Coordinates of C-alpha atoms and ligand atoms in Angstrom, one line a residue:
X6 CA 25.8 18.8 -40.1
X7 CA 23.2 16.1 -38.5
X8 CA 23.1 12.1 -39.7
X9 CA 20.0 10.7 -41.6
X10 CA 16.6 10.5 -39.4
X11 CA 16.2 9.4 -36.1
X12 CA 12.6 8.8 -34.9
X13 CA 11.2 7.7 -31.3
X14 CA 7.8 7.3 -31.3
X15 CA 5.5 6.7 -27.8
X16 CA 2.7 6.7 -26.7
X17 CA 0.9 7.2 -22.9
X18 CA -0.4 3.9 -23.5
X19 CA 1.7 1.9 -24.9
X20 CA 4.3 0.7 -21.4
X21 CA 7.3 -1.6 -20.8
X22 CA 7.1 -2.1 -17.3
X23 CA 7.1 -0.5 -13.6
X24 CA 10.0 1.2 -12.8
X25 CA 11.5 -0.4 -9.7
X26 CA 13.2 2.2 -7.4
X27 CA 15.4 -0.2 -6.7
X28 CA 16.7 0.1 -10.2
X29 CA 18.8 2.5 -8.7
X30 CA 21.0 1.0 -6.1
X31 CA 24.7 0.9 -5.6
X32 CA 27.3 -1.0 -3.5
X33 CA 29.6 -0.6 -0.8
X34 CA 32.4 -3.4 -0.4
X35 CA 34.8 -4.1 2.4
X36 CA 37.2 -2.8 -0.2
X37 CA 40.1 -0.7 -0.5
X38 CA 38.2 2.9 0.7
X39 CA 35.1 2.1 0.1
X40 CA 34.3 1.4 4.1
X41 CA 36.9 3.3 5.6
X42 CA 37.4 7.0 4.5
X43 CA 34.3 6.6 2.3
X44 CA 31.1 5.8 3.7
X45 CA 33.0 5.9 7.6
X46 CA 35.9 7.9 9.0
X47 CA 35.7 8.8 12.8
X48 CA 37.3 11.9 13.1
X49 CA 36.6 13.3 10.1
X50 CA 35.0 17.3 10.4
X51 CA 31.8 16.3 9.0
X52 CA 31.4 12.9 10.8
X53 CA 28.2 11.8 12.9
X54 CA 28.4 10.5 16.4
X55 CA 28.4 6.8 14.8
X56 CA 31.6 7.8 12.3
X57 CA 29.9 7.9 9.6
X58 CA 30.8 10.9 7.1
X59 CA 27.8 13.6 6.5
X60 CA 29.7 14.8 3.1
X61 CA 29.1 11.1 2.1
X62 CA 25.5 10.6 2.8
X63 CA 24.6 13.7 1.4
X64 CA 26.0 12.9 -1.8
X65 CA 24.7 9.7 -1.3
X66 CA 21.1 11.2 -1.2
X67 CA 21.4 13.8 -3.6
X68 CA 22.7 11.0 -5.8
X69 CA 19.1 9.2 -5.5
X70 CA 20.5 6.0 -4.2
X71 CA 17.9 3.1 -3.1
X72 CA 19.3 0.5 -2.3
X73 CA 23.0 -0.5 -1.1
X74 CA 24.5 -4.3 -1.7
X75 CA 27.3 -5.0 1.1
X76 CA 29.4 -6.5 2.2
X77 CA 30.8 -7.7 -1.1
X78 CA 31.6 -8.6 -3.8
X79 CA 34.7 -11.4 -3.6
X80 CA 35.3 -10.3 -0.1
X81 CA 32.0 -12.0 0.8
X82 CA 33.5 -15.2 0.2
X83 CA 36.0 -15.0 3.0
X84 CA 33.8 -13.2 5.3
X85 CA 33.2 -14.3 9.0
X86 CA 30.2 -11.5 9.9
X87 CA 30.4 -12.9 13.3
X88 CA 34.0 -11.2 13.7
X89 CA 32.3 -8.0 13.4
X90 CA 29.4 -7.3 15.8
X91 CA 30.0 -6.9 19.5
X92 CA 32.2 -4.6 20.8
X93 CA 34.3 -2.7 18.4
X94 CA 38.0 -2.9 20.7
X95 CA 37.1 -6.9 20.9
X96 CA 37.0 -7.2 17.0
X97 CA 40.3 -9.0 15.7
X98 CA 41.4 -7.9 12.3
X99 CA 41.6 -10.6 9.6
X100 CA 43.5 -10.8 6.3
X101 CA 40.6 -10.6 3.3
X102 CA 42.7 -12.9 1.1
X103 CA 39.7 -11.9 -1.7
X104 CA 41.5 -8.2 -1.7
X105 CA 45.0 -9.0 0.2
X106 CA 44.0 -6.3 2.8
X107 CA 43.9 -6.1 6.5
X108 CA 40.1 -5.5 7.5
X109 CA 40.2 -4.1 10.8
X110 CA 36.4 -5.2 11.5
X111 CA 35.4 -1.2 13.1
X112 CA 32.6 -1.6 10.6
X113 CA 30.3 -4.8 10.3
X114 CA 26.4 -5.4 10.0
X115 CA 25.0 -3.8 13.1
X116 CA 27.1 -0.3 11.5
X117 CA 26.3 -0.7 8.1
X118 CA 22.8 -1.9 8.5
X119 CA 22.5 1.3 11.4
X120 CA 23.6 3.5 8.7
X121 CA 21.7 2.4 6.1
X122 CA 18.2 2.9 7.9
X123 CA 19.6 6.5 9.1
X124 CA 19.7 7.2 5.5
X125 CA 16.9 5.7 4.0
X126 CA 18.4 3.3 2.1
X127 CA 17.1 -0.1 1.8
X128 CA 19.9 -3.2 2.4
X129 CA 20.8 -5.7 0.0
X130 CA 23.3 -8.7 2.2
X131 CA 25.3 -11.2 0.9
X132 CA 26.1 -14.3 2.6
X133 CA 29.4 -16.4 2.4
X134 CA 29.1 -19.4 0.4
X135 CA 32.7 -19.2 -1.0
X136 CA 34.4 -20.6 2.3
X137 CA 30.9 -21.2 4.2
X138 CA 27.5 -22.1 4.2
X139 CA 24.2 -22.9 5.4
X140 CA 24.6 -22.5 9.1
X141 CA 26.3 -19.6 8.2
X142 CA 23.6 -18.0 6.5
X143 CA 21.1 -18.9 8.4
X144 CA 22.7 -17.4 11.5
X145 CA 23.3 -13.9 10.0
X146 CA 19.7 -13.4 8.3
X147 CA 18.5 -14.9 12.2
X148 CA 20.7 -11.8 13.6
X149 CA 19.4 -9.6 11.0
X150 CA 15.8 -10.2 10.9
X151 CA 14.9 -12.7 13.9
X152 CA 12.3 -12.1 16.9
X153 CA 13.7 -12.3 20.3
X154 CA 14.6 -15.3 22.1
X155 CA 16.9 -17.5 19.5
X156 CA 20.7 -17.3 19.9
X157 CA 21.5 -14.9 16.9
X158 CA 18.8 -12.5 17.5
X159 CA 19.1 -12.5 21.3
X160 CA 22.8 -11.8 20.6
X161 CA 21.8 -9.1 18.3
X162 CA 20.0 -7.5 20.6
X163 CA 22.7 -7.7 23.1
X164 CA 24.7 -5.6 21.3
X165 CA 22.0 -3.0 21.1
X166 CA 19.8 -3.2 18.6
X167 CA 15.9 -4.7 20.0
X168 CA 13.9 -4.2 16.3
X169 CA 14.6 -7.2 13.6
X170 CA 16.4 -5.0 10.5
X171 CA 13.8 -6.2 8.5
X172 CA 16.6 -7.3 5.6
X173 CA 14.4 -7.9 2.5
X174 CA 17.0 -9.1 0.0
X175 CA 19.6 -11.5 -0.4
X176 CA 22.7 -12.3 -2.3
X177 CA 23.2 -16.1 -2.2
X178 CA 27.2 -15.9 -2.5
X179 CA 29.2 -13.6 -5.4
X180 CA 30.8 -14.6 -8.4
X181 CA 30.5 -18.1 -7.6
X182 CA 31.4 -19.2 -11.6
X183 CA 35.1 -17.0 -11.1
X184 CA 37.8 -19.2 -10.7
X185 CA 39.4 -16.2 -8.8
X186 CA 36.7 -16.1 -6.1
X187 CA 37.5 -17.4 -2.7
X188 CA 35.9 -21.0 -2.8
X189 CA 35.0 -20.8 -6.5
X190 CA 32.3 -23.9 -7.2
X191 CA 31.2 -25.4 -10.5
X192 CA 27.5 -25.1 -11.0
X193 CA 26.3 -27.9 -9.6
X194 CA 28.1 -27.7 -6.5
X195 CA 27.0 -24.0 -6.2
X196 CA 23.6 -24.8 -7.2
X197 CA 23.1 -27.3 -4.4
X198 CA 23.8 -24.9 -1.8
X199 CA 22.6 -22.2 -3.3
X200 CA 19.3 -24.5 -2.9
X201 CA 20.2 -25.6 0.0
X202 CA 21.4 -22.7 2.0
X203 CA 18.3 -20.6 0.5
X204 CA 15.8 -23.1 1.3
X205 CA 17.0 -22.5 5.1
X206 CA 17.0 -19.0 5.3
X207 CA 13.1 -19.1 3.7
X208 CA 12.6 -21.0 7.1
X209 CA 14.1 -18.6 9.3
X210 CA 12.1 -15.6 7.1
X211 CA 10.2 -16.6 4.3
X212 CA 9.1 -12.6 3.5
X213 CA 12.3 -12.7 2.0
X214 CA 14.0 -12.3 -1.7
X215 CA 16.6 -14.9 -3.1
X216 CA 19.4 -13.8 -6.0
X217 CA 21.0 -16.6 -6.9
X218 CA 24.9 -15.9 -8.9
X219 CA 24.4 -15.8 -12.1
X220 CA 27.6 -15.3 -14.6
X221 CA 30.3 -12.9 -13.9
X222 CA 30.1 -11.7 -17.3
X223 CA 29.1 -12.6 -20.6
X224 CA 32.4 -13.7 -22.1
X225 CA 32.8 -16.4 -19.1
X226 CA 33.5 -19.6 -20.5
X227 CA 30.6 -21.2 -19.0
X228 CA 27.9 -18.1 -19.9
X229 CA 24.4 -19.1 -20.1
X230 CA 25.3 -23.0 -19.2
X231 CA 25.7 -22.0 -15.8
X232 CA 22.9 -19.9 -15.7
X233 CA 20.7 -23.2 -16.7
X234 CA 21.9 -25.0 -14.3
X235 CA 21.9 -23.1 -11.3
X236 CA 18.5 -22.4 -11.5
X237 CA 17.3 -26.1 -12.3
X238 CA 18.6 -26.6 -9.0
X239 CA 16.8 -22.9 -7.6
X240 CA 14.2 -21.9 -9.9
X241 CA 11.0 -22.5 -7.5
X242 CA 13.5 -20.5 -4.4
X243 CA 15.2 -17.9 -5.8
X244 CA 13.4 -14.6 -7.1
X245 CA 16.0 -13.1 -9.1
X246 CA 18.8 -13.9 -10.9
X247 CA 22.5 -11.9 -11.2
X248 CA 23.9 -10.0 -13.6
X249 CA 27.2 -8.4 -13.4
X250 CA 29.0 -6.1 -15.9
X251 CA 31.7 -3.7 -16.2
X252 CA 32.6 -1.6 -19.6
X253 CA 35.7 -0.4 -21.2
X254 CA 37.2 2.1 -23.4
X255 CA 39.9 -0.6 -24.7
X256 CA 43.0 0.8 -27.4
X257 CA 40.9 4.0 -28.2
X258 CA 37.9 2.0 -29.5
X259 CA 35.6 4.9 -28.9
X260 CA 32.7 3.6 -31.2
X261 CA 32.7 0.2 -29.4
X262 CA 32.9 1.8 -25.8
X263 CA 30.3 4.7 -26.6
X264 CA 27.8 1.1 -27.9
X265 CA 28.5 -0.7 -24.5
X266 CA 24.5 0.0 -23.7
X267 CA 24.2 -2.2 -27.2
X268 CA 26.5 -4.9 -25.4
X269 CA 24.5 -4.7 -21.6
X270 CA 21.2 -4.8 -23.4
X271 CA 21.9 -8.3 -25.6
X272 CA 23.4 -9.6 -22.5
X273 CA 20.3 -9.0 -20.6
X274 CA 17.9 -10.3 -23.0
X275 CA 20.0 -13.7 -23.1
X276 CA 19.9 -14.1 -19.2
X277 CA 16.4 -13.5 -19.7
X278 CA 15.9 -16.4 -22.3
X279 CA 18.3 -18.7 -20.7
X280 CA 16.0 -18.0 -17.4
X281 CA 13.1 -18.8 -19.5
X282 CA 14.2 -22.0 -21.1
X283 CA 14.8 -23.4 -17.7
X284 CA 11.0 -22.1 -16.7
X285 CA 9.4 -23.1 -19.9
X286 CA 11.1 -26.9 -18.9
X287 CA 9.0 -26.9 -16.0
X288 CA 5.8 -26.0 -17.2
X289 CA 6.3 -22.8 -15.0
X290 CA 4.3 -19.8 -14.8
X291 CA 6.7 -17.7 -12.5
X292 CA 9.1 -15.8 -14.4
X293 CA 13.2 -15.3 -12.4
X294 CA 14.1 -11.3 -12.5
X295 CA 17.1 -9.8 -12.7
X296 CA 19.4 -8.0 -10.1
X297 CA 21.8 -5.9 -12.0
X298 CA 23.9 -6.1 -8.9
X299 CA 27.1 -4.8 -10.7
X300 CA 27.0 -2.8 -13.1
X301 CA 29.5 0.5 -14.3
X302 CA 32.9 1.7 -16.2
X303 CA 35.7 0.1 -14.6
X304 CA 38.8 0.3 -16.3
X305 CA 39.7 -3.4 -15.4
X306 CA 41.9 -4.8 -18.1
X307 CA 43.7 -1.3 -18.8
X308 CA 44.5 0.2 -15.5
X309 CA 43.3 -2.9 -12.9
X310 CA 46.5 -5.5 -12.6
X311 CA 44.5 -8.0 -10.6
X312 CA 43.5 -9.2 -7.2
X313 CA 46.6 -11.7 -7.1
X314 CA 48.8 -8.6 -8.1
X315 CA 48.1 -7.2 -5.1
X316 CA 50.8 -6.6 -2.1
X317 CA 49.2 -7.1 1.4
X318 CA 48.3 -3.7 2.6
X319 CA 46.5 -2.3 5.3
X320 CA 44.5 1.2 6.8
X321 CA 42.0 1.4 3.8
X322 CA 44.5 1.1 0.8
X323 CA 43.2 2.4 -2.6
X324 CA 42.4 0.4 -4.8
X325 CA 40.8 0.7 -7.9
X326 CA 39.5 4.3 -7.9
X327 CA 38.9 4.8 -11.4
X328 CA 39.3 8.3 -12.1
X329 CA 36.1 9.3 -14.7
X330 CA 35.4 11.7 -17.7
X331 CA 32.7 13.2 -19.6
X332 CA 32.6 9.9 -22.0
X333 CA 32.6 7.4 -18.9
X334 CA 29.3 9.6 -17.7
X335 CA 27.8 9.5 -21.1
X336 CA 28.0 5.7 -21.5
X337 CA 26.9 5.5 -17.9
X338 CA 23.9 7.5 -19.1
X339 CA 23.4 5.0 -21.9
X340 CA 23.9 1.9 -19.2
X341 CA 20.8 3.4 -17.8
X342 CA 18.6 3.9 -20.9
X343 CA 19.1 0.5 -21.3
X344 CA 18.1 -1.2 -17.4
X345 CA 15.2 1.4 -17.9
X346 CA 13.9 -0.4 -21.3
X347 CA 14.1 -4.0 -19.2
X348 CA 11.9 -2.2 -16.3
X349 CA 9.8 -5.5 -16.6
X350 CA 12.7 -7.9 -16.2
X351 CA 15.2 -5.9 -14.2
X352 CA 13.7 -4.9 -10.6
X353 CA 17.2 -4.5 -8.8
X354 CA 20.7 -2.8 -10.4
X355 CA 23.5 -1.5 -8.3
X356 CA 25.9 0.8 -10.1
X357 CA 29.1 -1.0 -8.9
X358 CA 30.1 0.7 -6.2
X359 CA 29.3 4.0 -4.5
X360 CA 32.2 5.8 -2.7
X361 CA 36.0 5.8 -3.9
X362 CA 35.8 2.5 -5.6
X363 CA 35.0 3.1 -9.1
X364 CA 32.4 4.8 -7.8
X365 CA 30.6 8.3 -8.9
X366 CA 31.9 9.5 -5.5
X367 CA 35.4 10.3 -4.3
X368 CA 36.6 11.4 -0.7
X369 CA 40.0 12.2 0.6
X370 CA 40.8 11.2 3.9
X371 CA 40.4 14.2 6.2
X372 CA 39.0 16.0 3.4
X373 CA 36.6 16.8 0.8
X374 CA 34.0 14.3 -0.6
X375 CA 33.1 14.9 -4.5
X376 CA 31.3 13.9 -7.8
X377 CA 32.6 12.3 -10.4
X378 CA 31.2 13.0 -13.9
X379 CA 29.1 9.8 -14.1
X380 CA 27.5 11.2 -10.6
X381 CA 25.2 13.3 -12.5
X382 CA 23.5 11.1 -15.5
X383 CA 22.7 8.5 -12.5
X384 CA 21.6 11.2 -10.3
X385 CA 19.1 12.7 -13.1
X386 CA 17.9 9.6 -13.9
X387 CA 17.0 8.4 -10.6
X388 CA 15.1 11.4 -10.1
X389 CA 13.6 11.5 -13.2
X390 CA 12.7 8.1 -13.9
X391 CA 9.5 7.5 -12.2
X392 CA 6.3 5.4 -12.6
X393 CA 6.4 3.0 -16.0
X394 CA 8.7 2.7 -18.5
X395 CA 7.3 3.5 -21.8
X396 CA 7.9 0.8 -24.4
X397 CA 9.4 3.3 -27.3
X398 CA 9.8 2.5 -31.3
X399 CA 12.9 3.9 -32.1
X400 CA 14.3 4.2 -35.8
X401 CA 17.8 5.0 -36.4
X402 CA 21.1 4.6 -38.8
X403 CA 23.4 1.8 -36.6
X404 CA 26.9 2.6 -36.2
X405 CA 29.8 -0.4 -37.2
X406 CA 31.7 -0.8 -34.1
X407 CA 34.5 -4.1 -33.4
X408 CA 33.5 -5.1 -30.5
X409 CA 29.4 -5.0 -30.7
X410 CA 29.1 -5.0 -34.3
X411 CA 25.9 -2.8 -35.5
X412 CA 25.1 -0.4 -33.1
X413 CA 22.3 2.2 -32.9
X414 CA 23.3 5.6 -33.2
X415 CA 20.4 6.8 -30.8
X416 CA 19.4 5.2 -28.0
X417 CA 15.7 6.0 -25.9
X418 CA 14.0 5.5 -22.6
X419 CA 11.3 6.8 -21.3
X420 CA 9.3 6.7 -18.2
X421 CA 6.0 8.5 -17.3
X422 CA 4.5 9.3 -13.7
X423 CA 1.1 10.9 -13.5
X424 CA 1.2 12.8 -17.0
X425 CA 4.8 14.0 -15.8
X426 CA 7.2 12.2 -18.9
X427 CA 10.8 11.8 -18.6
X428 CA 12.9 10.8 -21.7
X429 CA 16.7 9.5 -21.7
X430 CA 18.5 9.9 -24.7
X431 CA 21.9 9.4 -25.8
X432 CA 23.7 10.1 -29.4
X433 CA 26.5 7.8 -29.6
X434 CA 27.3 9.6 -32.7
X435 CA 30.2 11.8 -33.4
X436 CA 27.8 14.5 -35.1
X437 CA 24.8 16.3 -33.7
X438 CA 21.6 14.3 -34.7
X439 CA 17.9 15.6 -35.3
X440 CA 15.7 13.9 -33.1
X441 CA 11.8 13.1 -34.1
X442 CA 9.9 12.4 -31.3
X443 CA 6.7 11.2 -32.7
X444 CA 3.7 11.0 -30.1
X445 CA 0.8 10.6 -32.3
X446 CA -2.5 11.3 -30.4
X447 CA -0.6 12.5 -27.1
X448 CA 0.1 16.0 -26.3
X449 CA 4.2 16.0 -25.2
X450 CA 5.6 19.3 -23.5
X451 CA 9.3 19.3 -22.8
X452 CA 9.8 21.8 -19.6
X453 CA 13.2 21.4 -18.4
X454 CA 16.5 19.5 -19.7
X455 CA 20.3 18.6 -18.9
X456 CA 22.9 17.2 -20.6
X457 CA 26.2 15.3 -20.7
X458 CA 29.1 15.3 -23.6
X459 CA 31.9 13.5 -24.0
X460 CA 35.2 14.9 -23.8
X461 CA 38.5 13.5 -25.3
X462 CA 40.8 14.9 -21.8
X463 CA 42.7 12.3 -20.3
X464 CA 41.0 11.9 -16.9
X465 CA 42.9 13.4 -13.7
X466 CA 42.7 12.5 -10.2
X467 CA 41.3 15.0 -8.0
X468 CA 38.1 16.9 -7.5
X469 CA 39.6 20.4 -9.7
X470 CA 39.0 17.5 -12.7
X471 CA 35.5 16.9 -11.9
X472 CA 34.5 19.8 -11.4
X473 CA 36.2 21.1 -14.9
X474 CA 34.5 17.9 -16.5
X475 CA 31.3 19.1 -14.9
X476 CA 31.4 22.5 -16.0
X477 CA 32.2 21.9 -19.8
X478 CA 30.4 18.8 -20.2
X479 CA 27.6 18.9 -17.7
X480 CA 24.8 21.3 -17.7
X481 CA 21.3 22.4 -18.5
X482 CA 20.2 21.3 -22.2
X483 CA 19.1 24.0 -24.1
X484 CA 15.3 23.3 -24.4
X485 CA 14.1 26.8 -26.1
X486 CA 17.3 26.4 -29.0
X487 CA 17.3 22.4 -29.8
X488 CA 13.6 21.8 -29.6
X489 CA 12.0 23.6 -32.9
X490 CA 8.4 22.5 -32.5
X491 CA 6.6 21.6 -29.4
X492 CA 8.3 22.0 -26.2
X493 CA 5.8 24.3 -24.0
X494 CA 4.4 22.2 -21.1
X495 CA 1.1 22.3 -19.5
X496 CA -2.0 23.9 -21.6
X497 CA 0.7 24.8 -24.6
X498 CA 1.8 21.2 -24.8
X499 CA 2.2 20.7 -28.4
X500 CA -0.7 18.1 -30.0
X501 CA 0.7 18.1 -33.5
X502 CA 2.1 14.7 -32.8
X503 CA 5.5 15.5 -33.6
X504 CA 8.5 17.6 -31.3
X505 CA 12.1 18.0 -32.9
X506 CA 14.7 17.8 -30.7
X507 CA 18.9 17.9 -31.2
X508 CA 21.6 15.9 -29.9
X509 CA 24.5 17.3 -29.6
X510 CA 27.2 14.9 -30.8
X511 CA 28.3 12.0 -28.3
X512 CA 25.6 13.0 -25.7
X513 CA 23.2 12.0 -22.8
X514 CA 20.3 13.7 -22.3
X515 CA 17.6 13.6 -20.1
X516 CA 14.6 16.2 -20.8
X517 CA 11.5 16.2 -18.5
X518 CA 7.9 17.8 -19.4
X519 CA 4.1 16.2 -19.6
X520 CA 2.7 13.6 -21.8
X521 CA -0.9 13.0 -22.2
X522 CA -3.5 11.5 -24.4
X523 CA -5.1 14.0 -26.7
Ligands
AHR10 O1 33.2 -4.4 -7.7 C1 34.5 -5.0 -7.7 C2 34.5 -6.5 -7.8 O2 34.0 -6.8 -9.1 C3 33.6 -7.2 -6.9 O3 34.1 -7.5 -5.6 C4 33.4 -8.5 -7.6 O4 32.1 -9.1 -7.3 C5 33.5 -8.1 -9.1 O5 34.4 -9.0 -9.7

């Protein structure tokens, strides 16, 4: 049985936007494991001369991150950097109040920053301005990115590193609107040293790029208000602004959960307009971007019982590792559909974060490293997802959901690279649904295709679940049954206009072919 039509129509020409690669960033945070027995773990069978595990990065790679945000997150805001370069037996350990853990220090900017170049990965910093400021951030972008001969590079290269980092982009503070972040500010105290602090660092490097905190969420009290005014205070500084979001499935509200794309896309169109407003004020032609710098599932109200809850623990406790399913992938398939169709006012996301902390890769200490089911839609699409981001008309019944009201039942991205086409799609729907993709005066050939379902398994701990999600849920999508007309790439590309594809019920799925005007 399939729902009433669904049509997506695109065209070659017709484009949203270039596709960013840092779209596709993630996050490590001095967090429960995130550090230590994720990304690092001396000792470990598989670990490099510097500590760092090889099981990690490889999955790191494989998943197609770009770029990786460190070193928070709320532990930012308590966060003496200075306490962690130098020699590693001189480092004190120091209570992260943000987390109520004992950070031993064995890993600070000169690691991370060492590991991030090995692996190709371009660094996103954050700098303190919970408990500090100015001087404080000046120093560390000096250590990261000055020339020989001032105090912060000179001492950087004293502890063995000659070449500036070369640090591009910067995190003015995180979560500065929570009330539970260490040093909270309203928004006019954060925007003045947000300002301040920023205008500094441009000083020291002015190559580089500004985010200023934007709201924690939507549902904050002081949404869009605090957007305003922090960037009346920025607006001519900063280049982007944040965004930060986490989704839920909340007392079985499937629909609601399975529409959260629906919620992430208004919320990004009202940053947008709020960053506008403020421009528009000004008589300005420069337009404020987005980072998406935390994005993901994260079971925060149902299985997270909060920072203060926490005991004091030490040795890499774990917390938070949301354990994932088939659903959790598919709506973090749909997360992505909807950064892709903002390619022109979202240049930098970071699915929130990347190794054992709600993250779409799990280790165990001593032992094996593994994907979680959302590993794979972010991994497609970061591969996929090249060049522009088509700007798509789709048509489709809505679903009725309680927490995002109307809802379409289909969502679509696309992207296109040198006639090679890649389209996202997910059916939020609880049927299979008959797909039109309409392509008037454009030849479209769909070659290859995978595909993500939801399942309705209580999620397990443990890589034997992930890999069961993975092989029931996860897998090639049958291009030669579910597309009934076009499909052939290349000289057989279909030019009739029209390709049929079918969903099967609550589904991601990326296809990839050619695309060309006819
Ligand atoms: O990603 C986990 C936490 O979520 C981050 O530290 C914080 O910025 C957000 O509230």
């Amino acid at each position: 049985m399939t729902t009433s039509r669904t049509r997506v129509l695109l065209h070659p020409d017709f484009t949203v936007g270039t596709v960013d690669r840092r779209l596709f960033g993630s996050f490590v945070e001095h967090l429960g494991r995130a550090v230590y027995t994720g990304i690092h773990e001396p000792g470990h069978p598989t670990s490099d001369e510097h500590g760092f595990r090889r099981d990690v990065a490889d999955l790191t790679r494989e998943l197609g991150v770009t770029t990786v945000r460190y070193p928070g997150g709320n532990f930012v805001s308590n966060y003496r950097w200075e306490d962690a370069v130098g020699p590693v037996e001189q480092r004190k350990p120091f209570l992260d109040l943000a987390w109520r853990t004992v950070e031993p220090n064995l890993v600070g900017t000169d690691e991370f920053l060492q590991w991030a170049e090995r692996e190709g990965i371009q660094p996103m910093m954050a700098v303190n301005l919970g408990t500090r400021g100015v001087e404080e951030a000046v120093a560390l972008l000096e250590y990261c990115n000055g020339e020989a001969g001032t105090r912060w590079a000179d001492l950087r290269i004293a502890n063995g590193r000659e070449k500036p980092y070369g640090v591009k982009l910067w995190c003015l503070g995180n979560e500065m609107d929570g009330p539970w972040q260490i040093g909270h500010k309203d928004a006019h105290e954060y925007g003045k040293l947000a300002r301040n602090a920023g205008a500094a660092m441009k000083l020291v490097d002015p190559s580089i790029e500004l985010v200023a905190c934007g709201s924690s969420s939507m549902q904050m009290p002081t949404f869009g208000e605090w957007e305003r005014t922090v960037l009346e205070y920025t607006y001519d500084l900063v280049d982007h602004i944040s965004m930060h979001a986490y989704y839920e499935e909340v007392d079985g509200d499937r629909a609601s959960f399975l529409g959260s794309g629906t919620a992430m896309d208004r919320f990004i169109e009202r940053v947008v307009a709020s960053a506008d407003a403020v421009g528009a004020q000004r008589r300005s032609d420069k337009k404020i971007t987005v980072s998406f710098d935390e994005w993901n599932v994260w079971y925060l109200t149902t299985r997270f019982p909060g920072e203060e809850n926490l005991p004091i623990q030490r040795d890499a406790p774990r917390i938070i590792e949301d354990v994932y399913s088939g659903l959790d992938a598919v709506v973090v398939g749909d997360l992505l559909v909807t950064l892709l169709n903002h390619a022109d006012r979202v240049p930098v996301a970071c699915l929130a974060q990347l190794v054992n902390v709600i993250a779409p890769i799990m280790t165990e200490p001593a032992g094996e490293a593994w994907r979680q089911p959302t590993f794979h839609p972010f991994a497609t699409t970061a591969r996929l997802a090249q060049g522009e981001a088509l700007d798509l008309r789709v048509t489709t019944p809505t679903i009725t959901t309680k927490a995002q009201g109307e809802v379409p039942s289909v969502t679509a991205a696309a992207t296109l690279a040198d006639g090679a086409v890649a389209l996202f799609l997910t059916n939020r729907s609880p049927e299979p649904v008959e797909v039109e993709l309409a392509h008037p005066g454009a030849a479209l050939g769909i070659t290859e295709g995978w595909s993500m379902t939801a399942d309705h398994e209580p999620a397990v701990v443990g890589p034997e679940h992930a890999a069961k999600v993975a092989e029931k849920h996860w897998g090639a999508f049958d291009v030669a049954g579910r597309v009934t007309a076009g499909g052939a790439a290349g000289p057989d590309a279909d030019t009739a206009g029209s390709t049929t594809i079918t969903l099967p019920p609550e589904s991601w799925t990326a296809l990839s072919g050619t695309l060309a005007s006819s």
